[in-house]
XYZ file of C-alpha atoms in Angstrom:
687
model
C 118.161 89.612 38.919
C 120.670 86.778 39.351
C 124.158 87.802 38.611
C 126.559 84.694 38.334
C 130.546 85.164 38.114
C 132.984 83.624 36.712
C 135.452 84.412 39.438
C 134.903 82.504 42.533
C 134.147 84.532 46.064
C 136.333 84.086 48.911
C 135.089 81.042 51.224
C 135.729 81.650 54.902
C 137.245 78.680 56.650
C 134.723 77.395 59.349
C 136.025 76.955 62.937
C 134.043 75.363 65.776
C 133.221 77.565 68.265
C 130.607 77.758 70.809
C 129.405 79.680 73.726
C 126.516 79.334 76.077
C 124.133 81.687 78.104
C 121.012 80.960 80.020
C 121.017 77.392 78.797
C 121.247 78.515 75.283
C 124.334 77.511 73.189
C 125.415 79.928 70.273
C 127.310 78.268 67.518
C 129.882 80.836 65.666
C 132.208 79.167 63.181
C 133.064 82.532 61.715
C 134.407 83.849 65.381
C 137.799 83.647 64.454
C 137.462 86.489 62.055
C 137.821 89.003 65.155
C 141.478 89.186 65.478
C 142.321 88.008 69.237
C 144.463 90.843 69.612
C 142.007 93.499 68.674
C 142.021 96.655 68.603
C 145.226 95.619 67.020
C 144.627 93.652 63.916
C 147.680 91.854 62.325
C 146.356 88.225 62.279
C 147.498 86.966 58.911
C 144.543 84.799 58.151
C 142.226 87.639 59.074
C 143.640 90.084 57.085
C 144.283 87.701 54.046
C 140.572 86.930 54.012
C 139.618 90.728 54.009
C 142.182 91.195 51.072
C 140.512 88.235 49.331
C 137.161 89.840 49.608
C 138.486 93.309 48.611
C 140.158 91.648 45.485
C 136.825 89.990 44.792
C 134.955 93.221 45.085
C 137.195 94.755 42.484
C 137.099 92.038 40.131
C 133.474 92.018 40.181
C 133.125 96.012 40.285
C 135.729 96.439 37.694
C 133.473 96.060 34.359
C 131.130 98.583 36.057
C 134.246 101.120 36.103
C 133.019 103.075 33.330
C 129.697 103.489 35.006
C 131.196 104.199 38.313
C 133.436 107.042 36.550
C 130.447 108.177 34.814
C 128.368 108.549 38.065
C 131.226 110.050 39.835
C 131.653 112.562 37.042
C 128.027 113.485 37.302
C 127.994 113.602 41.073
C 130.942 116.101 41.049
C 129.371 117.940 38.597
C 126.674 118.892 41.130
C 128.946 120.216 43.373
C 130.371 123.864 43.240
C 134.184 123.281 43.830
C 135.249 126.611 44.573
C 132.735 127.393 47.676
C 132.627 128.910 50.819
C 130.187 129.037 53.691
C 128.092 132.141 54.646
C 130.597 134.316 56.893
C 129.415 134.331 60.670
C 130.665 136.991 63.292
C 131.754 135.694 66.556
C 133.213 138.493 68.779
C 135.858 140.580 66.987
C 136.293 137.976 63.932
C 134.278 137.166 61.174
C 134.502 133.318 60.343
C 134.051 131.130 57.248
C 135.381 127.959 55.546
C 136.539 127.732 51.816
C 136.888 124.827 49.328
C 139.356 125.313 46.466
C 138.541 124.056 42.971
C 139.636 120.055 43.504
C 139.880 120.553 47.215
C 138.996 117.448 49.279
C 139.208 119.621 52.731
C 138.278 122.683 53.812
C 140.327 125.938 54.740
C 139.376 127.886 57.534
C 139.535 131.575 57.586
C 138.749 134.626 59.425
C 138.839 138.496 59.412
C 138.349 141.450 61.820
C 134.955 142.258 62.046
C 135.812 146.214 61.597
C 137.617 145.258 58.622
C 141.148 143.913 57.813
C 142.989 141.201 55.898
C 141.666 137.848 55.983
C 143.919 135.012 57.589
C 143.738 131.365 57.051
C 143.792 129.864 60.500
C 143.521 126.203 59.612
C 144.581 124.577 56.341
C 142.607 121.282 56.107
C 144.650 120.306 52.795
C 147.906 120.939 54.344
C 147.009 118.900 57.492
C 145.462 116.068 55.467
C 148.701 115.668 53.231
C 150.167 112.227 53.380
C 147.198 110.631 55.088
C 144.734 108.363 53.368
C 142.331 109.307 56.236
C 141.893 112.701 57.810
C 139.224 113.784 60.120
C 138.824 116.940 61.961
C 136.589 116.525 65.310
C 136.826 120.013 66.711
C 138.423 123.506 65.533
C 138.166 125.888 68.821
C 139.535 129.564 68.785
C 140.219 131.168 72.146
C 138.103 133.822 73.568
C 140.919 136.363 72.917
C 141.165 135.138 69.349
C 144.942 134.430 69.876
C 145.058 130.507 69.996
C 143.738 127.655 67.911
C 143.097 124.306 69.372
C 141.962 121.464 66.916
C 141.961 117.729 66.879
C 142.747 115.134 64.235
C 142.033 111.443 63.563
C 144.278 110.040 60.670
C 143.211 106.347 60.924
C 139.327 106.217 61.450
C 139.825 105.027 64.977
C 138.206 108.022 66.421
C 140.931 108.751 68.862
C 141.622 112.297 68.001
C 145.017 114.013 68.931
C 144.544 117.997 69.952
C 147.238 120.366 69.020
C 147.435 124.115 69.612
C 148.705 126.909 67.505
C 149.528 130.651 67.963
C 147.473 132.403 65.312
C 149.573 135.497 65.625
C 152.978 133.960 65.022
C 151.671 130.938 63.248
C 153.706 128.851 65.530
C 152.702 125.402 66.762
C 152.715 125.190 70.613
C 154.296 122.065 72.563
C 150.686 121.247 73.430
C 149.718 117.824 72.386
C 146.861 115.897 73.758
C 146.341 112.308 72.826
C 143.164 110.301 72.531
C 140.592 113.148 73.028
C 136.829 112.478 71.747
C 134.921 115.663 72.707
C 134.892 119.215 72.163
C 138.042 121.528 73.193
C 136.711 123.972 75.661
C 138.841 127.229 76.507
C 138.717 128.193 80.101
C 140.464 130.190 82.640
C 141.119 133.273 80.284
C 142.321 131.024 77.656
C 145.098 129.499 79.889
C 143.348 126.165 79.867
C 141.644 123.616 77.770
C 138.920 121.475 79.120
C 138.192 118.196 77.181
C 137.163 114.307 77.301
C 139.667 111.593 77.271
C 138.736 108.240 75.647
C 139.741 105.054 77.617
C 140.958 101.614 76.505
C 137.474 100.751 75.558
C 137.066 103.933 73.703
C 134.573 105.479 75.991
C 134.990 108.950 77.221
C 135.161 108.498 80.809
C 137.335 111.308 82.060
C 136.944 114.806 81.788
C 140.380 116.787 82.194
C 141.773 119.977 82.487
C 145.415 120.761 80.353
C 147.180 123.812 81.438
C 148.816 125.433 78.409
C 152.398 124.842 78.037
C 152.537 121.605 80.453
C 152.760 117.907 79.493
C 149.565 116.315 78.894
C 150.374 113.641 81.263
C 150.147 116.233 83.870
C 146.585 117.021 82.974
C 144.008 117.097 86.080
C 140.838 115.276 85.920
C 137.982 117.122 87.369
C 135.387 114.383 86.498
C 135.508 110.599 86.134
C 132.705 108.349 85.142
C 132.638 105.033 86.548
C 128.969 104.027 85.611
C 128.997 101.255 83.351
C 127.892 102.430 79.764
C 127.935 106.170 80.744
C 129.848 108.590 78.427
C 130.879 111.711 79.783
C 131.364 115.229 77.438
C 132.034 118.939 77.693
C 130.452 122.264 76.156
C 129.641 125.726 77.036
C 126.777 127.456 77.897
C 125.400 130.060 75.378
C 126.870 132.917 76.931
C 130.145 130.871 77.567
C 130.083 131.852 81.277
C 129.872 127.980 82.573
C 131.404 124.805 81.531
C 128.937 122.056 80.999
C 130.238 118.688 82.120
C 127.480 116.104 80.823
C 127.309 112.172 81.401
C 124.760 109.695 80.493
C 123.807 106.746 78.058
C 120.878 106.627 75.446
C 118.039 107.094 77.972
C 119.804 108.736 81.392
C 121.481 112.181 81.745
C 123.312 114.165 84.482
C 124.738 117.385 84.146
C 127.266 119.649 86.268
C 128.489 123.156 85.784
C 131.590 124.665 86.430
C 132.561 128.473 85.919
C 134.597 128.874 82.910
C 136.900 131.022 84.989
C 137.793 128.119 87.287
C 137.530 124.714 85.686
C 139.344 123.173 88.925
C 136.767 124.502 91.255
C 133.613 123.016 93.072
C 131.252 121.689 90.426
C 127.297 122.131 90.738
C 125.128 119.229 90.064
C 122.074 120.260 88.499
C 120.298 117.043 89.301
C 121.501 113.339 89.821
C 120.826 110.996 87.312
C 117.375 109.347 87.342
C 116.916 106.022 85.099
C 115.271 106.893 81.977
C 114.987 110.648 82.506
C 117.202 113.026 79.813
C 117.935 116.493 80.262
C 119.982 119.245 78.890
C 120.576 122.894 80.137
C 121.628 126.285 79.329
C 121.960 129.131 81.627
C 120.509 133.018 81.525
C 121.821 135.200 84.212
C 120.801 133.322 87.498
C 118.613 130.891 85.789
C 119.002 127.452 84.488
C 116.894 126.471 81.755
C 116.201 122.512 81.341
C 115.020 120.563 78.616
C 113.660 117.120 79.893
C 111.400 114.002 79.612
C 110.882 113.877 83.468
C 107.201 114.317 83.230
C 106.177 113.920 79.515
C 107.798 111.487 76.813
C 107.771 114.558 74.205
C 110.009 116.745 76.629
C 109.125 119.945 78.503
C 111.222 123.132 79.183
C 111.734 123.788 82.832
C 113.841 126.536 84.776
C 115.633 126.580 87.880
C 117.419 129.100 90.088
C 121.314 128.389 90.298
C 121.009 128.641 93.874
C 118.654 125.546 93.561
C 119.396 123.941 90.576
C 117.090 120.701 91.417
C 113.886 122.505 91.792
C 112.582 122.528 88.329
C 109.611 124.916 87.596
C 107.787 124.598 84.073
C 108.140 126.953 81.576
C 106.617 125.097 78.425
C 104.768 122.199 79.483
C 105.191 118.499 77.449
C 102.713 118.014 74.464
C 101.311 114.903 73.175
C 101.008 116.618 69.577
C 104.483 118.780 69.761
C 107.881 116.866 70.365
C 110.297 119.382 71.887
C 113.611 118.494 70.455
C 116.003 121.207 71.815
C 116.241 124.945 72.756
C 118.730 127.639 72.462
C 118.877 130.740 74.740
C 120.093 134.263 73.710
C 119.980 137.637 75.552
C 116.903 138.921 74.557
C 115.104 135.912 73.677
C 115.030 131.982 73.275
C 114.457 129.461 70.491
C 112.811 126.166 70.505
C 113.157 123.360 67.975
C 110.713 120.317 67.561
C 108.237 118.607 65.285
C 104.698 118.808 64.866
C 103.099 115.880 63.092
C 106.759 115.083 61.824
C 107.423 118.577 60.548
C 110.177 120.672 61.675
C 109.077 123.747 63.814
C 111.362 126.733 65.210
C 109.593 129.309 67.163
C 111.166 132.455 68.950
C 109.961 133.082 72.546
C 110.291 135.748 74.885
C 111.493 135.099 78.706
C 108.514 137.243 79.893
C 105.764 135.119 77.900
C 107.535 131.980 77.365
C 104.651 130.117 76.238
C 103.480 132.408 73.243
C 106.255 131.450 70.839
C 106.226 132.843 67.650
C 106.857 130.267 64.846
C 109.015 130.764 61.834
C 106.988 129.969 58.409
C 108.478 128.532 55.610
C 107.634 128.394 51.895
C 106.722 124.464 51.399
C 104.466 121.904 53.159
C 106.996 119.482 53.707
C 110.814 120.575 54.473
C 113.672 120.007 56.942
C 114.972 123.203 58.957
C 117.114 123.724 61.675
C 119.194 126.340 63.430
C 122.931 126.305 62.575
C 125.846 128.570 63.558
C 124.715 131.127 66.098
C 127.753 131.755 68.302
C 126.983 135.050 69.772
C 125.027 135.785 72.820
C 123.394 139.358 72.206
C 121.735 139.039 68.733
C 118.714 140.002 66.877
C 119.095 137.721 63.894
C 119.581 133.892 64.001
C 120.820 131.582 61.169
C 119.007 128.581 59.951
C 119.288 126.108 57.160
C 116.248 124.812 55.015
C 115.741 122.408 52.296
C 113.151 119.931 50.949
C 113.491 116.924 48.609
C 113.042 119.260 45.824
C 114.413 122.328 47.061
C 118.319 122.766 47.507
C 119.864 123.974 50.808
C 119.142 127.646 51.642
C 120.688 129.481 54.383
C 118.763 132.342 55.975
C 119.133 134.992 58.504
C 115.940 135.351 60.500
C 115.282 138.743 61.522
C 113.632 138.342 64.991
C 112.098 141.769 65.180
C 110.510 141.963 61.834
C 110.044 138.282 61.114
C 111.836 138.575 57.925
C 113.494 135.486 56.233
C 116.832 136.803 54.723
C 118.456 134.627 52.022
C 122.233 134.434 52.862
C 122.774 131.556 50.462
C 121.273 128.879 48.038
C 123.088 125.826 47.185
C 124.425 126.026 43.686
C 124.472 123.034 41.425
C 126.809 123.791 38.514
C 125.661 121.048 36.110
C 122.120 122.441 36.627
C 119.062 121.757 38.271
C 115.438 122.440 37.614
C 113.191 122.091 40.444
C 110.116 122.287 38.138
C 111.230 118.556 36.993
C 110.363 116.866 40.258
C 107.751 116.534 42.905
C 107.495 115.378 46.395
C 104.652 113.482 48.397
C 104.288 112.542 51.989
C 102.364 109.027 51.978
C 100.884 107.351 55.086
C 101.251 103.544 54.628
C 99.685 101.133 57.359
C 101.989 98.539 58.934
C 100.758 95.179 59.901
C 99.596 96.464 63.331
C 97.483 99.138 61.666
C 100.127 102.119 62.607
C 100.148 104.554 59.892
C 103.834 105.047 58.949
C 104.932 108.243 57.136
C 106.917 108.054 53.872
C 108.712 110.930 51.828
C 109.021 110.165 48.106
C 110.489 112.353 45.372
C 110.720 111.516 41.645
C 110.477 113.034 38.117
C 107.149 114.001 37.069
C 107.887 112.360 33.770
C 108.622 109.030 35.640
C 106.809 105.957 34.361
C 104.496 104.471 37.110
C 105.616 101.172 38.443
C 109.472 101.794 37.843
C 112.429 101.352 40.110
C 112.352 102.736 43.246
C 114.978 103.073 45.860
C 113.982 102.944 49.661
C 115.845 104.182 52.339
C 115.484 103.705 56.304
C 117.427 103.824 59.406
C 114.753 103.647 62.539
C 117.224 103.500 65.641
C 118.516 105.735 68.300
C 115.578 107.995 68.004
C 116.955 109.567 64.993
C 114.729 111.222 62.574
C 115.611 111.054 58.511
C 114.813 114.534 57.575
C 113.194 114.819 53.886
C 115.990 117.027 52.954
C 117.851 117.825 49.625
C 120.592 115.559 48.047
C 122.505 116.087 44.799
C 123.737 112.221 44.845
C 120.092 111.125 45.009
C 119.593 112.511 41.517
C 121.422 110.106 39.850
C 118.939 107.359 40.479
C 116.015 109.949 40.329
C 117.029 111.084 36.926
C 117.245 107.631 35.831
C 113.300 106.909 36.480
C 113.682 105.797 40.118
C 111.522 107.158 42.835
C 113.311 107.754 46.219
C 111.405 107.033 49.228
C 112.462 107.587 52.865
C 110.555 105.192 55.433
C 110.193 106.967 58.656
C 109.706 104.020 60.495
C 109.465 103.580 64.264
C 112.868 103.506 66.232
C 113.270 107.193 64.754
C 111.942 109.798 66.622
C 110.135 111.457 63.287
C 106.934 111.275 65.134
C 107.740 112.125 68.487
C 109.619 110.460 71.482
C 106.912 107.468 71.751
C 107.610 106.763 68.002
C 111.151 106.069 69.017
C 110.317 103.777 72.006
C 107.878 101.939 69.797
C 111.016 100.852 67.917
C 113.400 99.979 70.663
C 114.363 97.221 72.878
C 111.196 94.720 73.200
C 109.416 96.494 70.547
C 112.498 96.455 68.087
C 110.896 94.335 65.311
C 108.352 96.941 64.658
C 111.228 99.012 62.886
C 111.890 96.020 60.448
C 108.128 95.343 60.042
C 107.516 98.819 59.389
C 110.131 98.915 56.356
C 108.834 95.673 54.922
C 105.307 96.815 55.134
C 106.020 100.096 53.499
C 107.944 98.458 50.603
C 104.815 95.990 50.249
C 102.499 99.277 50.461
C 104.538 101.334 47.749
C 104.060 98.276 45.284
C 100.405 97.964 46.276
C 100.097 101.632 45.350
C 101.538 101.179 41.929
C 104.853 103.018 42.715
C 107.077 99.871 41.893
C 107.301 96.196 41.534
C 108.649 93.066 43.890
C 112.329 92.859 42.628
C 112.463 96.485 41.571
C 113.238 97.990 44.910
C 116.711 98.768 45.624
C 117.390 99.882 49.423
C 120.406 101.056 51.406
C 121.014 101.835 55.158
C 124.279 102.336 57.464
C 125.209 101.063 60.895
C 122.009 100.374 62.617
C 120.370 101.296 59.235
C 122.608 98.271 58.028
C 121.187 95.967 60.753
C 117.618 96.940 59.226
C 118.782 95.769 56.047
C 120.132 92.638 57.045
C 116.901 92.094 59.135
C 114.635 92.573 56.069
C 116.251 90.558 53.573
C 115.860 87.514 55.852
C 112.108 88.461 56.256
C 111.259 89.447 52.731
C 114.202 88.908 50.144
C 111.955 88.788 47.263
C 110.816 92.497 47.736
C 114.441 93.569 46.757
C 116.520 93.862 43.675
C 119.846 95.205 45.272
C 120.538 96.033 48.899
C 123.514 98.015 50.067
C 124.439 97.651 53.775
C 127.133 99.908 54.945
C 128.994 99.105 58.290
C 125.960 97.175 58.948
C 125.316 96.195 62.790
C 124.488 92.560 62.115
C 125.979 90.729 64.841
C 123.515 92.063 67.497
C 123.548 89.106 69.752
C 127.349 88.439 70.194
C 128.201 92.352 70.269
C 125.567 92.651 73.334
C 127.006 89.721 74.742
C 130.631 91.195 75.138
C 130.792 93.897 77.506
C 134.560 94.489 76.752
C 133.526 96.167 73.338
C 133.691 99.710 73.286
C 130.078 100.680 72.891
C 128.334 97.809 74.137
C 127.352 98.808 77.973
C 125.980 102.106 76.830
C 123.791 100.176 73.967
C 121.826 98.007 76.480
C 119.217 100.608 77.190
C 118.830 100.683 73.118
C 118.609 96.903 72.440
C 118.558 95.076 75.786
C 120.904 93.380 78.204
C 121.214 89.657 76.896
C 123.710 88.847 79.518
C 121.303 89.371 82.351
C 118.099 89.125 80.648
C 117.116 85.937 78.907
C 114.029 87.537 77.580
C 116.653 90.180 75.839
C 118.708 87.221 74.878
C 115.922 85.490 73.163
C 114.344 88.412 71.444
C 117.828 89.787 70.161
C 118.580 86.006 68.727
C 115.214 86.096 66.977
C 116.065 89.249 64.851
C 119.854 89.442 64.686
C 120.501 89.375 61.121
C 123.713 87.050 61.382
C 122.073 84.611 63.692
C 119.012 84.410 61.358
C 120.898 83.869 58.161
C 119.165 80.856 56.577
C 119.111 78.809 53.459
C 117.111 80.635 51.083
C 117.590 82.936 48.192
C 118.801 86.473 49.103
C 118.825 89.493 46.834
C 121.947 91.111 45.067
C 124.061 92.557 48.094
C 126.978 95.131 48.647
C 128.460 95.312 52.052
C 130.856 97.743 53.287
C 133.208 97.698 56.382
C 135.911 99.780 58.006
C 139.186 98.174 59.390
C 139.401 100.623 62.276
C 135.810 101.218 62.962
C 135.277 101.383 66.654
C 131.371 101.625 66.551
C 130.656 98.589 64.220
C 133.784 96.370 64.157
C 135.108 95.119 60.929
C 134.330 91.533 61.807
C 130.474 92.026 62.162
C 129.993 92.493 58.198
C 132.815 90.125 57.563
C 131.368 87.141 59.728
C 127.761 87.994 57.968
C 129.000 87.916 54.487
C 131.006 84.604 55.062
C 127.681 83.087 56.726
C 125.665 84.312 53.558
C 128.112 82.774 51.402
C 127.948 79.369 53.288
C 123.878 79.253 53.288
C 122.507 81.401 50.609
C 120.641 79.473 47.778
C 120.842 81.884 44.901
C 123.507 82.860 42.417
C 123.212 86.633 43.118
C 126.304 88.884 43.549
C 127.413 89.224 47.390
C 130.258 91.814 47.804
C 132.209 92.863 50.744
C 134.757 95.781 50.453
C 136.730 96.444 53.694
C 138.067 100.093 54.045
C 141.787 98.978 55.575
C 142.823 102.461 56.462
C 139.158 104.058 57.554
C 136.593 103.785 60.128
C 133.048 104.029 60.401
C 132.350 106.919 58.291
C 134.284 105.140 55.215
C 136.720 107.625 53.193
C 137.295 111.241 53.825
C 137.383 114.251 51.714
C 134.514 115.861 49.353
C 135.608 113.633 46.183
C 137.151 110.198 47.587
C 133.746 109.807 49.707
C 131.829 110.529 46.639
C 133.684 107.800 44.668
C 132.052 105.351 47.311
C 128.491 106.643 46.737
C 129.397 106.324 43.005
C 130.298 102.418 43.525
C 126.957 101.981 45.497
C 124.772 103.659 42.755
C 126.604 101.613 40.094
C 125.904 98.463 41.982
C 122.270 99.250 42.110
C 122.001 100.096 38.499
C 123.957 97.058 37.735
C 121.619 94.607 39.711
C 118.658 96.257 38.300
C 119.678 96.055 34.616
C 119.639 100.163 34.238
C 123.513 99.983 33.215
C 123.641 103.710 31.893
């Protein structure tokens, strides 16, 4: 639907800029939109252009304000405002979170397990006061329950400042640790904190020990990562008797263990990194359990004695059918998680007969389920969450001995929700190479055949998109849309091979799958060309950029959030925070001419051409360290230069936020309402 505007869109200046690699020359006339002092951003020309785009966005969306407000009101009406999580026992305390009516952020509460008064031990709304952006990275109570460590980011840069509070007195201690970006782990009888520090490139290359009461400048480094692209992290084993110091990139892992009581002691290396081999571990007594893809693409479970950690013996073999995605150890049993034919599977295993797992059964044929919040070691129940595209989120306690699923909480929708009005399906649609692509679809039973359809996809990093419940989705579905998730290659929805089939040399499979799913849904009568809206963020935004270059005629509206669209230039710039660690995912165009040519052939920014494009809404975050703000800004500028249609093209840059956009329950919801309003506007459904 063509949308002409009386207000002229901003036109970015074109400045000659060329770089050469492998005898190929790249012309990039919008390269100046990257502030030369980045990560400091104060170039007047850059800021003026972004502000002009924001003003244009506001001018275009201004007439939609009544619709945005109506959508926001109905989305908010589906949220139980005064809400709390299911309490969870952890040692001597029971913990939960609460939202107050109208509250943007949660308060963290606890009470003694044996009974007593509740205590608010972290006040999110109070901490967020005065900040346009507020994000908690970790909230960690010491083992003795006396101290709290937490870390906060107030600008979206994902550089968190950690602080410590005495929970008995309420006093903020002198400890302040800047630039953290990992968990905060208590050690040495709660006298030390172990954490990871982000370097100038935002990569965590140092794991340090902070002694309580000391200056953070004196913190002791216990691990340093020199390998290009590797990022370090820290955690705890299930029993909390070992520190886990991990490092790796998207394809390779390496792990060390340190006693929690002596983080400055000698580390135990489980096994040295081997290219393209991933592993994760936990410890039970004198045995290390290892989840790894060393012998099978879909991972296996192995074990090794602590005294000989590199001697891996098979516990559960890898399977062509079952994709093992992880495991959790407990004192008397362990739990595996995975997917069978793309469907979540959770199973209980005994240590004596580990291959004879007892799967947990659920009431629907297609659903999403996972473990959630199980902090204690010696337990007889485990907590999990469950939903489907029709069924709201439910929290269960699973009683291991009896196999009973005890319902602890069902998501409430105050404005009302009748699941019987909706139906969901799982389709298989062939891609152009014959591969069957799973598609999850939900719609109202009274929906007209061939109506509008929203198609969502991601397809990168081995991240599966679960067919779970969403209240915001209802704002489209209740207006006659079908909502479809394309489980394209590049995600690991159907196993690790599914992921590999959409990365590096096979990256274009993800884009072709998405286009072919759209065409398949049209062929099946679900919708029609031009009636499809679509959205994706980050690597999913790259997907949006690629498919509208390939098949713009299919889409009536597209929303690309913080889109990774300048793929070639970003992968050629190893000074950027994430680039070296991304080469295993996309390829290294600096060293590999074939990778250069392939990325150039699909990079959305490089492939913009003189043709018609669908109406497009693009978002960015000025402080985003993952997809830098200039990627969407350059892309929009080039689209404005070359596209031949009169369709609306909008760019909104959050000037005080990062990759995730605005924070808070309702501030973030306003941006969702804007997205849906844009889609309805462009498809002519303004109601």
